Coordinates of C-alpha atoms in Angstrom, one line a residue:
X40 CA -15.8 13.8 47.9
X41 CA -13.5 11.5 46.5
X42 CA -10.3 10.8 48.4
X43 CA -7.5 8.4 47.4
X44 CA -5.5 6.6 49.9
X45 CA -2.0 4.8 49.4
X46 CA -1.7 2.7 51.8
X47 CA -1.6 -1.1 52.0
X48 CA -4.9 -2.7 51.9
X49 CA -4.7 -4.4 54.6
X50 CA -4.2 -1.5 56.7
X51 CA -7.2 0.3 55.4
X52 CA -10.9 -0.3 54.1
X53 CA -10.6 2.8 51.2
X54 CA -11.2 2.1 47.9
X55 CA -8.1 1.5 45.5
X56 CA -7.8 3.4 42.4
X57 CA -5.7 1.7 39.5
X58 CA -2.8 4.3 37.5
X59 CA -5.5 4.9 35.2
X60 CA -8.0 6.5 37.8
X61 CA -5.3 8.5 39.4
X62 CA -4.4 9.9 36.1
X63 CA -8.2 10.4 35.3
X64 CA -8.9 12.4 38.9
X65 CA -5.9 14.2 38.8
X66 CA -6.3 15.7 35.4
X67 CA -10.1 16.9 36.1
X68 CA -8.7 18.1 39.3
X69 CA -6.2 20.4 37.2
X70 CA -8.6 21.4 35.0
X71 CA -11.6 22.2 37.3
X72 CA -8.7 24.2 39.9
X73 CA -7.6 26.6 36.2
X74 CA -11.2 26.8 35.8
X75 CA -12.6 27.9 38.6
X76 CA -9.7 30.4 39.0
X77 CA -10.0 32.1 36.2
X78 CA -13.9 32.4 36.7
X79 CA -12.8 33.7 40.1
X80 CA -11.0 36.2 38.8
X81 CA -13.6 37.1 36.3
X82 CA -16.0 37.3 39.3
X83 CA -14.0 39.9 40.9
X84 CA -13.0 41.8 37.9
X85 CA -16.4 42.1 36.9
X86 CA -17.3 43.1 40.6
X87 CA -14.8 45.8 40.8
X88 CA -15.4 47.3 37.5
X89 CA -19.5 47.4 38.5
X90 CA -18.2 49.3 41.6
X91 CA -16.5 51.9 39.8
X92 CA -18.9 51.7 37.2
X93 CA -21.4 52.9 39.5
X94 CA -19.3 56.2 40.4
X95 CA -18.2 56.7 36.5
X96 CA -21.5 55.6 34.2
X97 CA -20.1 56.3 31.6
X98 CA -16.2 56.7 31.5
X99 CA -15.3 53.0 32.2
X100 CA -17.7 51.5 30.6
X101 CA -15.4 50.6 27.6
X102 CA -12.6 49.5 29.4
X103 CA -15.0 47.1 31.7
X104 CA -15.7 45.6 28.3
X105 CA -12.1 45.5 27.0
X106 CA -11.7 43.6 30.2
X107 CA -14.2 41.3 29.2
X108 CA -12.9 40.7 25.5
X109 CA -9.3 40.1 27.5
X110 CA -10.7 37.2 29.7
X111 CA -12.4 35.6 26.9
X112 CA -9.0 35.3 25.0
X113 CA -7.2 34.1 27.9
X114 CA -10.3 31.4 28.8
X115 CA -10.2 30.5 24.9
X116 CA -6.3 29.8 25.1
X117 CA -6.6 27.6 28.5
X118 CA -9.3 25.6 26.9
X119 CA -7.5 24.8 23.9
X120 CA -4.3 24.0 26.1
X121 CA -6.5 22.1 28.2
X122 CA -7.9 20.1 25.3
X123 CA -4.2 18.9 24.1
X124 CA -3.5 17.9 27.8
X125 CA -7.1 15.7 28.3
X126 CA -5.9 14.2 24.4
X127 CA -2.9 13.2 25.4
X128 CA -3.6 12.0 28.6
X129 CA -6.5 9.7 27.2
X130 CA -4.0 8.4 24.8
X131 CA -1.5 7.1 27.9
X132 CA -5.1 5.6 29.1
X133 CA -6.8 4.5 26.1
X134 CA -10.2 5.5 28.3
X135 CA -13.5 7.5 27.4
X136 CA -13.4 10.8 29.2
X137 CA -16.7 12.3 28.1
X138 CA -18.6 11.7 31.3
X139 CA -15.7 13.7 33.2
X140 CA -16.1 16.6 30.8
X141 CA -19.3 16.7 31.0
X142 CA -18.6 17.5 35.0
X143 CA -16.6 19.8 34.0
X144 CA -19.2 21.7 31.7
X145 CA -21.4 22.1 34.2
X146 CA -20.1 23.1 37.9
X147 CA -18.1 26.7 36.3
X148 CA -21.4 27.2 34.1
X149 CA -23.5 27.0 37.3
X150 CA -21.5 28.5 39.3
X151 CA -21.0 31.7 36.9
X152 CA -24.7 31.6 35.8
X153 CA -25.3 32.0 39.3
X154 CA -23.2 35.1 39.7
X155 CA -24.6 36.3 37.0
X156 CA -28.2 36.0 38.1
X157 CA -27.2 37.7 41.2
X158 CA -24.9 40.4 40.1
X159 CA -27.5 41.1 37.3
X160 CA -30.5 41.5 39.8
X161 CA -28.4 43.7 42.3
X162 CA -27.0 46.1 39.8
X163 CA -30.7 46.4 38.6
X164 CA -31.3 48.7 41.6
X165 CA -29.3 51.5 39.6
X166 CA -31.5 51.5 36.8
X167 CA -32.7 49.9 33.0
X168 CA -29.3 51.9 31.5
X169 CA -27.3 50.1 33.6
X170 CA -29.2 46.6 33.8
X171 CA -29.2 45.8 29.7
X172 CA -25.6 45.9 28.8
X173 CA -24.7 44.2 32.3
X174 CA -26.9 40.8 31.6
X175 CA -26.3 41.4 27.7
X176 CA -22.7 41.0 28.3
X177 CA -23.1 38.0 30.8
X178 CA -25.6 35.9 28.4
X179 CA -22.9 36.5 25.4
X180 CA -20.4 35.4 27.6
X181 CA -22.0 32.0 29.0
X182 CA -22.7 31.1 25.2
X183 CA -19.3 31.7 24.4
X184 CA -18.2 29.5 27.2
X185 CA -21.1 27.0 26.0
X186 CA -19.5 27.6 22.7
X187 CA -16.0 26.9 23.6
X188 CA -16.7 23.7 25.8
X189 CA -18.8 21.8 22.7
X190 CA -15.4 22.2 20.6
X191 CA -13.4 20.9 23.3
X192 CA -16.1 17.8 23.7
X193 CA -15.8 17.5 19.8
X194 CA -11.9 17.3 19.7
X195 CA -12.4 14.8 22.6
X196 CA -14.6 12.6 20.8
X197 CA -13.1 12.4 17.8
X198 CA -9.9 11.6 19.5
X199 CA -11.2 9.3 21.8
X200 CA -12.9 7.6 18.9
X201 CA -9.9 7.3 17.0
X202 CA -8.2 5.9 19.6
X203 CA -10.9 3.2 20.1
X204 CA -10.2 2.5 16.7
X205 CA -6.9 1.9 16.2
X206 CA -6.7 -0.4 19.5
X207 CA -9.6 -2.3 18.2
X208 CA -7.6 -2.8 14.7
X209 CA -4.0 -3.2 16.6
X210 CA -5.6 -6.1 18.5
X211 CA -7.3 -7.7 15.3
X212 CA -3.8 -7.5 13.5
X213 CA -2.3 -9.7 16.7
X214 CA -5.4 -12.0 16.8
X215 CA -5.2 -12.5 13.1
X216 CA -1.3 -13.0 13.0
X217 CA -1.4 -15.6 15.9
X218 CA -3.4 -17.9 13.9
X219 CA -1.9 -17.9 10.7
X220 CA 0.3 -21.0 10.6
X221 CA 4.0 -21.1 10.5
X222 CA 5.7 -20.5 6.8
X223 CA 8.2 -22.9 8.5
X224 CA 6.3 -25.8 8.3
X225 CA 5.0 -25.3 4.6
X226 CA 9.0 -26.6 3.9
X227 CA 8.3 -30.2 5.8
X228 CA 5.4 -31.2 3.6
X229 CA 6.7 -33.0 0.9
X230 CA 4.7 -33.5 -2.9
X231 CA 4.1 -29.8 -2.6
X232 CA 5.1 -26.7 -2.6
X233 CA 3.6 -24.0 -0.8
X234 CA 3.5 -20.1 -0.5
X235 CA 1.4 -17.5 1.5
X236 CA 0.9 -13.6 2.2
X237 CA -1.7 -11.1 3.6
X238 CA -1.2 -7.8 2.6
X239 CA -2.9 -5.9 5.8
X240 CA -5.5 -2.9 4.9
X241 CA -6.1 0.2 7.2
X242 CA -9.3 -1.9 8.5
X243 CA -8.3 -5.3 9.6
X244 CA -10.8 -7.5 8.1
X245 CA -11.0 -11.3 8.7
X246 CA -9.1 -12.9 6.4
X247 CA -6.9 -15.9 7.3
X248 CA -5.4 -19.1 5.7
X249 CA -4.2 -22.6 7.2
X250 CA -2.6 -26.2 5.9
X251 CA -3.4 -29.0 7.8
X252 CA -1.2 -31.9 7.7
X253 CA -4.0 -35.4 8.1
X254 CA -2.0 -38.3 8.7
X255 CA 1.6 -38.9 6.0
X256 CA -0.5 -38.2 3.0
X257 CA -2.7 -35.9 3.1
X258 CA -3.2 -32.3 3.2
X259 CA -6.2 -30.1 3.8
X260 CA -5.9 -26.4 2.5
X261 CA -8.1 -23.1 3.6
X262 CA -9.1 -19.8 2.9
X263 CA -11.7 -17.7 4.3
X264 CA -13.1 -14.7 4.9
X265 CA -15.1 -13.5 7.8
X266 CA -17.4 -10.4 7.1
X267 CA -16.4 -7.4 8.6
X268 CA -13.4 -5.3 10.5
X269 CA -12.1 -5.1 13.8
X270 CA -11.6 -7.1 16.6
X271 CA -15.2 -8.9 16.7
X272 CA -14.2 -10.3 12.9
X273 CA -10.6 -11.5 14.1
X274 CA -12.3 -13.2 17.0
X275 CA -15.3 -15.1 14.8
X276 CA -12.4 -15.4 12.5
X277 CA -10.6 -18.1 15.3
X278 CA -13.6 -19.7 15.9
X279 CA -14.4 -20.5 12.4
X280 CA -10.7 -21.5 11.7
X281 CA -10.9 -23.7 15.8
X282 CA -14.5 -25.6 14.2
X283 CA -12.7 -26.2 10.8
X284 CA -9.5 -27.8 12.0
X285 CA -11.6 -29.9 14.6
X286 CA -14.0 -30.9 11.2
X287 CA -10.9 -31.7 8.9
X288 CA -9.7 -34.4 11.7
X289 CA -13.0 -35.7 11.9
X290 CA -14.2 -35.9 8.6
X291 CA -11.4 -35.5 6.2
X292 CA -12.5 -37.2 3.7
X293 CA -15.6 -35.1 3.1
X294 CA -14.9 -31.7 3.1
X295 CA -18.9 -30.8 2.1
X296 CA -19.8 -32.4 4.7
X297 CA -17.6 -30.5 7.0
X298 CA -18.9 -26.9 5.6
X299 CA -22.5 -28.1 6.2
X300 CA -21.5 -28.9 10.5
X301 CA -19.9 -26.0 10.7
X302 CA -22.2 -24.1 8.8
X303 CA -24.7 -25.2 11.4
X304 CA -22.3 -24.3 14.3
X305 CA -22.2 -20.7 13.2
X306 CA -26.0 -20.4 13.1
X307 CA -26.6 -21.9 16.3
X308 CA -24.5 -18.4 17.5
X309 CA -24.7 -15.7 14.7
X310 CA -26.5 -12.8 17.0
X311 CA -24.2 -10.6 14.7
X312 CA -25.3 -11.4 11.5
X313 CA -21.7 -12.6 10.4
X314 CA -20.9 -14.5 7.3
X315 CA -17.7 -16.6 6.1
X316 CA -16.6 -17.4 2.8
X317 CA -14.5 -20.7 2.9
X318 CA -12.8 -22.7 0.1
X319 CA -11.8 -26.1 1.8
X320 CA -9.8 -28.7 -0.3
X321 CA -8.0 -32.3 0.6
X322 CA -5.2 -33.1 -1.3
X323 CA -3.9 -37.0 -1.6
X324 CA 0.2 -36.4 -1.7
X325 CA 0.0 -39.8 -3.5
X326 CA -2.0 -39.6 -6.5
X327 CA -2.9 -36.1 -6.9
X328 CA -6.6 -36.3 -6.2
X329 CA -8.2 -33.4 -5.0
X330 CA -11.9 -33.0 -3.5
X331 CA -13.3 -29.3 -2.1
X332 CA -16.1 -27.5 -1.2
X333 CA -16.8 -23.9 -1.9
X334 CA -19.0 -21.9 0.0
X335 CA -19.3 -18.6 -1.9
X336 CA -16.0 -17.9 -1.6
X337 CA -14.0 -16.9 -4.8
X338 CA -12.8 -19.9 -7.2
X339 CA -9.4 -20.8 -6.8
X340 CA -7.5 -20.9 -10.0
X341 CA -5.8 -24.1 -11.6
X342 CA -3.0 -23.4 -13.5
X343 CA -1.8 -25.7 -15.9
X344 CA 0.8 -25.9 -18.7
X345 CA 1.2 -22.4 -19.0
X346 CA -2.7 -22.0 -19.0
X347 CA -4.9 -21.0 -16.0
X348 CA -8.7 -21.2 -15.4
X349 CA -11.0 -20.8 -12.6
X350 CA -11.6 -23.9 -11.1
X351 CA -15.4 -25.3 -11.2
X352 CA -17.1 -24.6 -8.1
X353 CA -21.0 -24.8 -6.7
X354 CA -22.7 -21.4 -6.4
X355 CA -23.4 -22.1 -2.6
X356 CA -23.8 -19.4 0.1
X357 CA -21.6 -18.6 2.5
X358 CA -21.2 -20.1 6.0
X359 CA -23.5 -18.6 8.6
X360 CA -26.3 -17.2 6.0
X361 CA -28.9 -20.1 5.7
X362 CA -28.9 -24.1 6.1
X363 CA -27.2 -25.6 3.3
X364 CA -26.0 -28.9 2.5
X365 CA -22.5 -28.2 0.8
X366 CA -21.4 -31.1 -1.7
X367 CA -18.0 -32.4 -2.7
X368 CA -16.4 -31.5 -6.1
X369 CA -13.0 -33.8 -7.4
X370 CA -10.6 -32.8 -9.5
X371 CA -7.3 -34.6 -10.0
X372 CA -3.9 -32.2 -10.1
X373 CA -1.0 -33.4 -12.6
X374 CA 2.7 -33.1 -11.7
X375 CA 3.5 -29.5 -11.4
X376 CA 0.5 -28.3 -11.5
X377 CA -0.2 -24.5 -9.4
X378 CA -3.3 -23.7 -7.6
X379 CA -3.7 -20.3 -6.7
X380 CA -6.4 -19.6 -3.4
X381 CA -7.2 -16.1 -3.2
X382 CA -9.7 -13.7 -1.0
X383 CA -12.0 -10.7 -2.8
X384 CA -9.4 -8.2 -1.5
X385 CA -7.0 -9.1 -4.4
X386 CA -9.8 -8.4 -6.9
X387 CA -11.4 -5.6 -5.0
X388 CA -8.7 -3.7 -4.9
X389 CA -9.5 -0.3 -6.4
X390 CA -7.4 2.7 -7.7
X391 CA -7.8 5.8 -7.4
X392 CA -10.8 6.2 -10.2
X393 CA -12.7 3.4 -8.3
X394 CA -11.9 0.7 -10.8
X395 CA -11.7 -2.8 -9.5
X396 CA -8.6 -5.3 -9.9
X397 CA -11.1 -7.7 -11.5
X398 CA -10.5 -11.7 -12.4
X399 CA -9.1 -11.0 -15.8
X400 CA -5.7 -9.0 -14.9
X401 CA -5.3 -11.7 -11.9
X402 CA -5.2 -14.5 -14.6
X403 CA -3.0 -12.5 -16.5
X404 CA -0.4 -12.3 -14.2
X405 CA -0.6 -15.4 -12.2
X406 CA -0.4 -17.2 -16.2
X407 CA 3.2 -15.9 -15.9
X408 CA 4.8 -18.0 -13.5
X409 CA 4.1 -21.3 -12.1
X410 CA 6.1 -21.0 -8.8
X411 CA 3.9 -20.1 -6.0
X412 CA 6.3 -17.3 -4.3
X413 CA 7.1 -16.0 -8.0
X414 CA 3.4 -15.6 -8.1
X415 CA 2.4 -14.6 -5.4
X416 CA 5.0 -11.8 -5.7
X417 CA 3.7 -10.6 -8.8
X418 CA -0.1 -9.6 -8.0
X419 CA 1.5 -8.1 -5.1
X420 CA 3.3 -5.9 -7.3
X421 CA 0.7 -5.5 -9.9
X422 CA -2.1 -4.8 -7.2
X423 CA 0.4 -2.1 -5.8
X424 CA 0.8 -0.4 -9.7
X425 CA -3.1 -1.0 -10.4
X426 CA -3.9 1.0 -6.8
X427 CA -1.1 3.6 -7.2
X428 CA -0.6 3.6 -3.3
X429 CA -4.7 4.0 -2.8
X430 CA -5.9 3.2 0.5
X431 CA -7.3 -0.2 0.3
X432 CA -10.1 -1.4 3.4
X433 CA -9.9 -5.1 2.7
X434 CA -7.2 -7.7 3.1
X435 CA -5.5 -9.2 0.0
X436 CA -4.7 -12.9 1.1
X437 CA -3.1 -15.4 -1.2
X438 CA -2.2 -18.8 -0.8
X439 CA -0.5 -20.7 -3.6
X440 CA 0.7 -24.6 -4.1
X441 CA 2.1 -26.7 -6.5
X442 CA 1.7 -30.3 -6.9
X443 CA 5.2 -31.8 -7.3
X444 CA 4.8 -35.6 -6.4
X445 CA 6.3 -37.8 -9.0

């Protein structure tokens, strides 16, 4: 027996139950105290009718069974009553259920099946007329109540599921906003100008950006993508971005050189199988020169005079997969120049026909402006015409800069 005690701990040994289990206890408690009144009252029912039955063979017979019929409606409306009480009382609690219920399944099963057994082998004294349609009726009725109790369980697990769910993606969408950095501080960097946006999916994936001021002159600029949804992304998501950041004040001059250490970081603790796709570039404010890595992430796209192009990047894996050693590219950006960072969710994006955003309509639109919120702004809009309002289940992250040092 389980008893609950409020009083201070001090003054007693008793076990303390949090709001949670209270809730918990005291809901099985309603539901076993309907339940085993109404089998109860079934019990006695079904006793008194066998009473009379036995003066009146016959007569009763079909109103012993209307009886029956009756208490199966009224036990079908109490469980589906008590199946929106357990939902929403899971949904205050945000906690799995199913072992209570299946507690609940079996003590009014037992104890009827019991009954049943016994009432069966007494009313067997009167005779094989009397005995068939008495434990026929009683083996129909424990499979309805069998019946009844899996599409309670079902509705519970679904909902329970669901609610596991959306939790898990609430708390990715919190993990992933904290460590995205402040738009504020893409105003106090001077040489460039900078613009960002996520555009969040049902399933929060792992997708995240971040500038990273070195020293007066330089700037080191990221995008990633972790593989997978859900909280466990968001969280290998802040580790990769932690081991980056520590890499880019280390070695910030080298930025395939920091892929390859953290590369090997990942491995060394990888039970899950995860993957990252990086682009990692360092930009000299001064003169414009501009060395990244890639690590099978998409190619960012250069746009210049009015023209834009994929930048040149080495087919390498992505972080996590195999030991690589991850080599520097260099490019030099002009005055005004626009690079345009991107994740697959922008060309992954898929309407309702299944056909992909794809590269070429991205380089269509982003050809159009050279300001990186303009930009930005557009595939935005065009991703939200090409979709038509589709579900998407992947994160569309953009992050665009132009070069404006004189």
């Amino acid at each position: 027996m389980i008893c609950l005690v409020e009083t201070k701990a001090a003054e007693s040994p008793h076990t303390y139950y949090s709001t949670y289990e209270k809730k918990v206890l005291s809901v099985k408690k309603r539901l076993l105290e309907i339940l085993y009144i109404l089998f109860i009252g079934l019990s006695i029912c079904d006793l008194s009718f066998s009473i009379i039955h036995m003066m009146f063979p016959w007569d009763l017979y079909q109103l012993k069974f209307a009886s029956s019929v009756l208490i199966l409606i009224i036990l079908t409306i109490v469980l589906i009553l008590t199946n929106r009480f357990m939902i929403k009382t899971m949904q205050e609690t945000n906690r799995d259920l199913r072992g209570d219920f299946r507690n609940v399944l079996f003590i009014p099963v037992a104890v009827y099946l019991t009954y049943a057994v016994i009432s069966c082998m007494w009313n067997s004294q009167e005779g094989a007329v009397f005995f068939i349609p008495e434990i026929t009726t009683r083996v129909i009725f424990i499979i309805m109540v069998i019946l009844l109790y899996m599409q309670v369980f079902y509705g519970i697990h679904k909902a329970i599921r669901q609610i596991h769910i959306d939790e898990e993606m609430r708390l990715a969408k919190d993990v992933q906003s904290s460590i995205l950095p402040d738009p504020d501080v893409f105003e106090n960097i001077t040489g460039v100008k900078i613009h960002a946006a996520i555009s969040e999916s049902e399933l929060v994936g792992g997708d995240f950006y971040d500038i990273i001021r070195i020293w007066d002159y330089h700037l080191a600029v990221v995008i990633a993508d972790v593989s997978g949804k859900g909280i466990s992304a968001a969280l290998m998501m802040m580790r990769v971005k932690t081991m980056i950041k520590i890499a880019v004040r280390t070695l910030f001059t080298q930025p395939g050189r920091m892929l390859t250490i953290v590369n090997r970081e990942i491995m060394k603790n990888n039970d899950a199988c995860r993957f990252v796709t990086v682009f990692i570039g360092l930009l000299n404010l001064k003169n414009g020169r501009f060395s990244y890595s890639c690590a099978g992430h998409n190619p960012p796209i250069l746009c210049r005079s009015g023209t834009c192009t994929p930048l040149v990047c080495e087919k390498a894996p992505g972080l996590g997969i195999m030991d690589h050693e991850y080599t520097d590219q260099r490019t030099v950006l002009k005055r005004n120049d626009t690079l345009f960072l991107y994740t697959d969710g922008v060309t992954e994006a898929q309407n309702k026909h299944g056909e992909m955003y794809g590269v070429d309509r991205l380089l269509s639109i982003v050809e159009k402006s050279d300001d990186p919120k303009t930009m930005i702004n557009s595939v935005t809009e065009d991703t939200a015409v090409f979709t038509g309002g589709s579900s998407q289940t992947d994160d569309m992250t953009m992050l665009a800069f132009r070069y404006t040092q004189e």
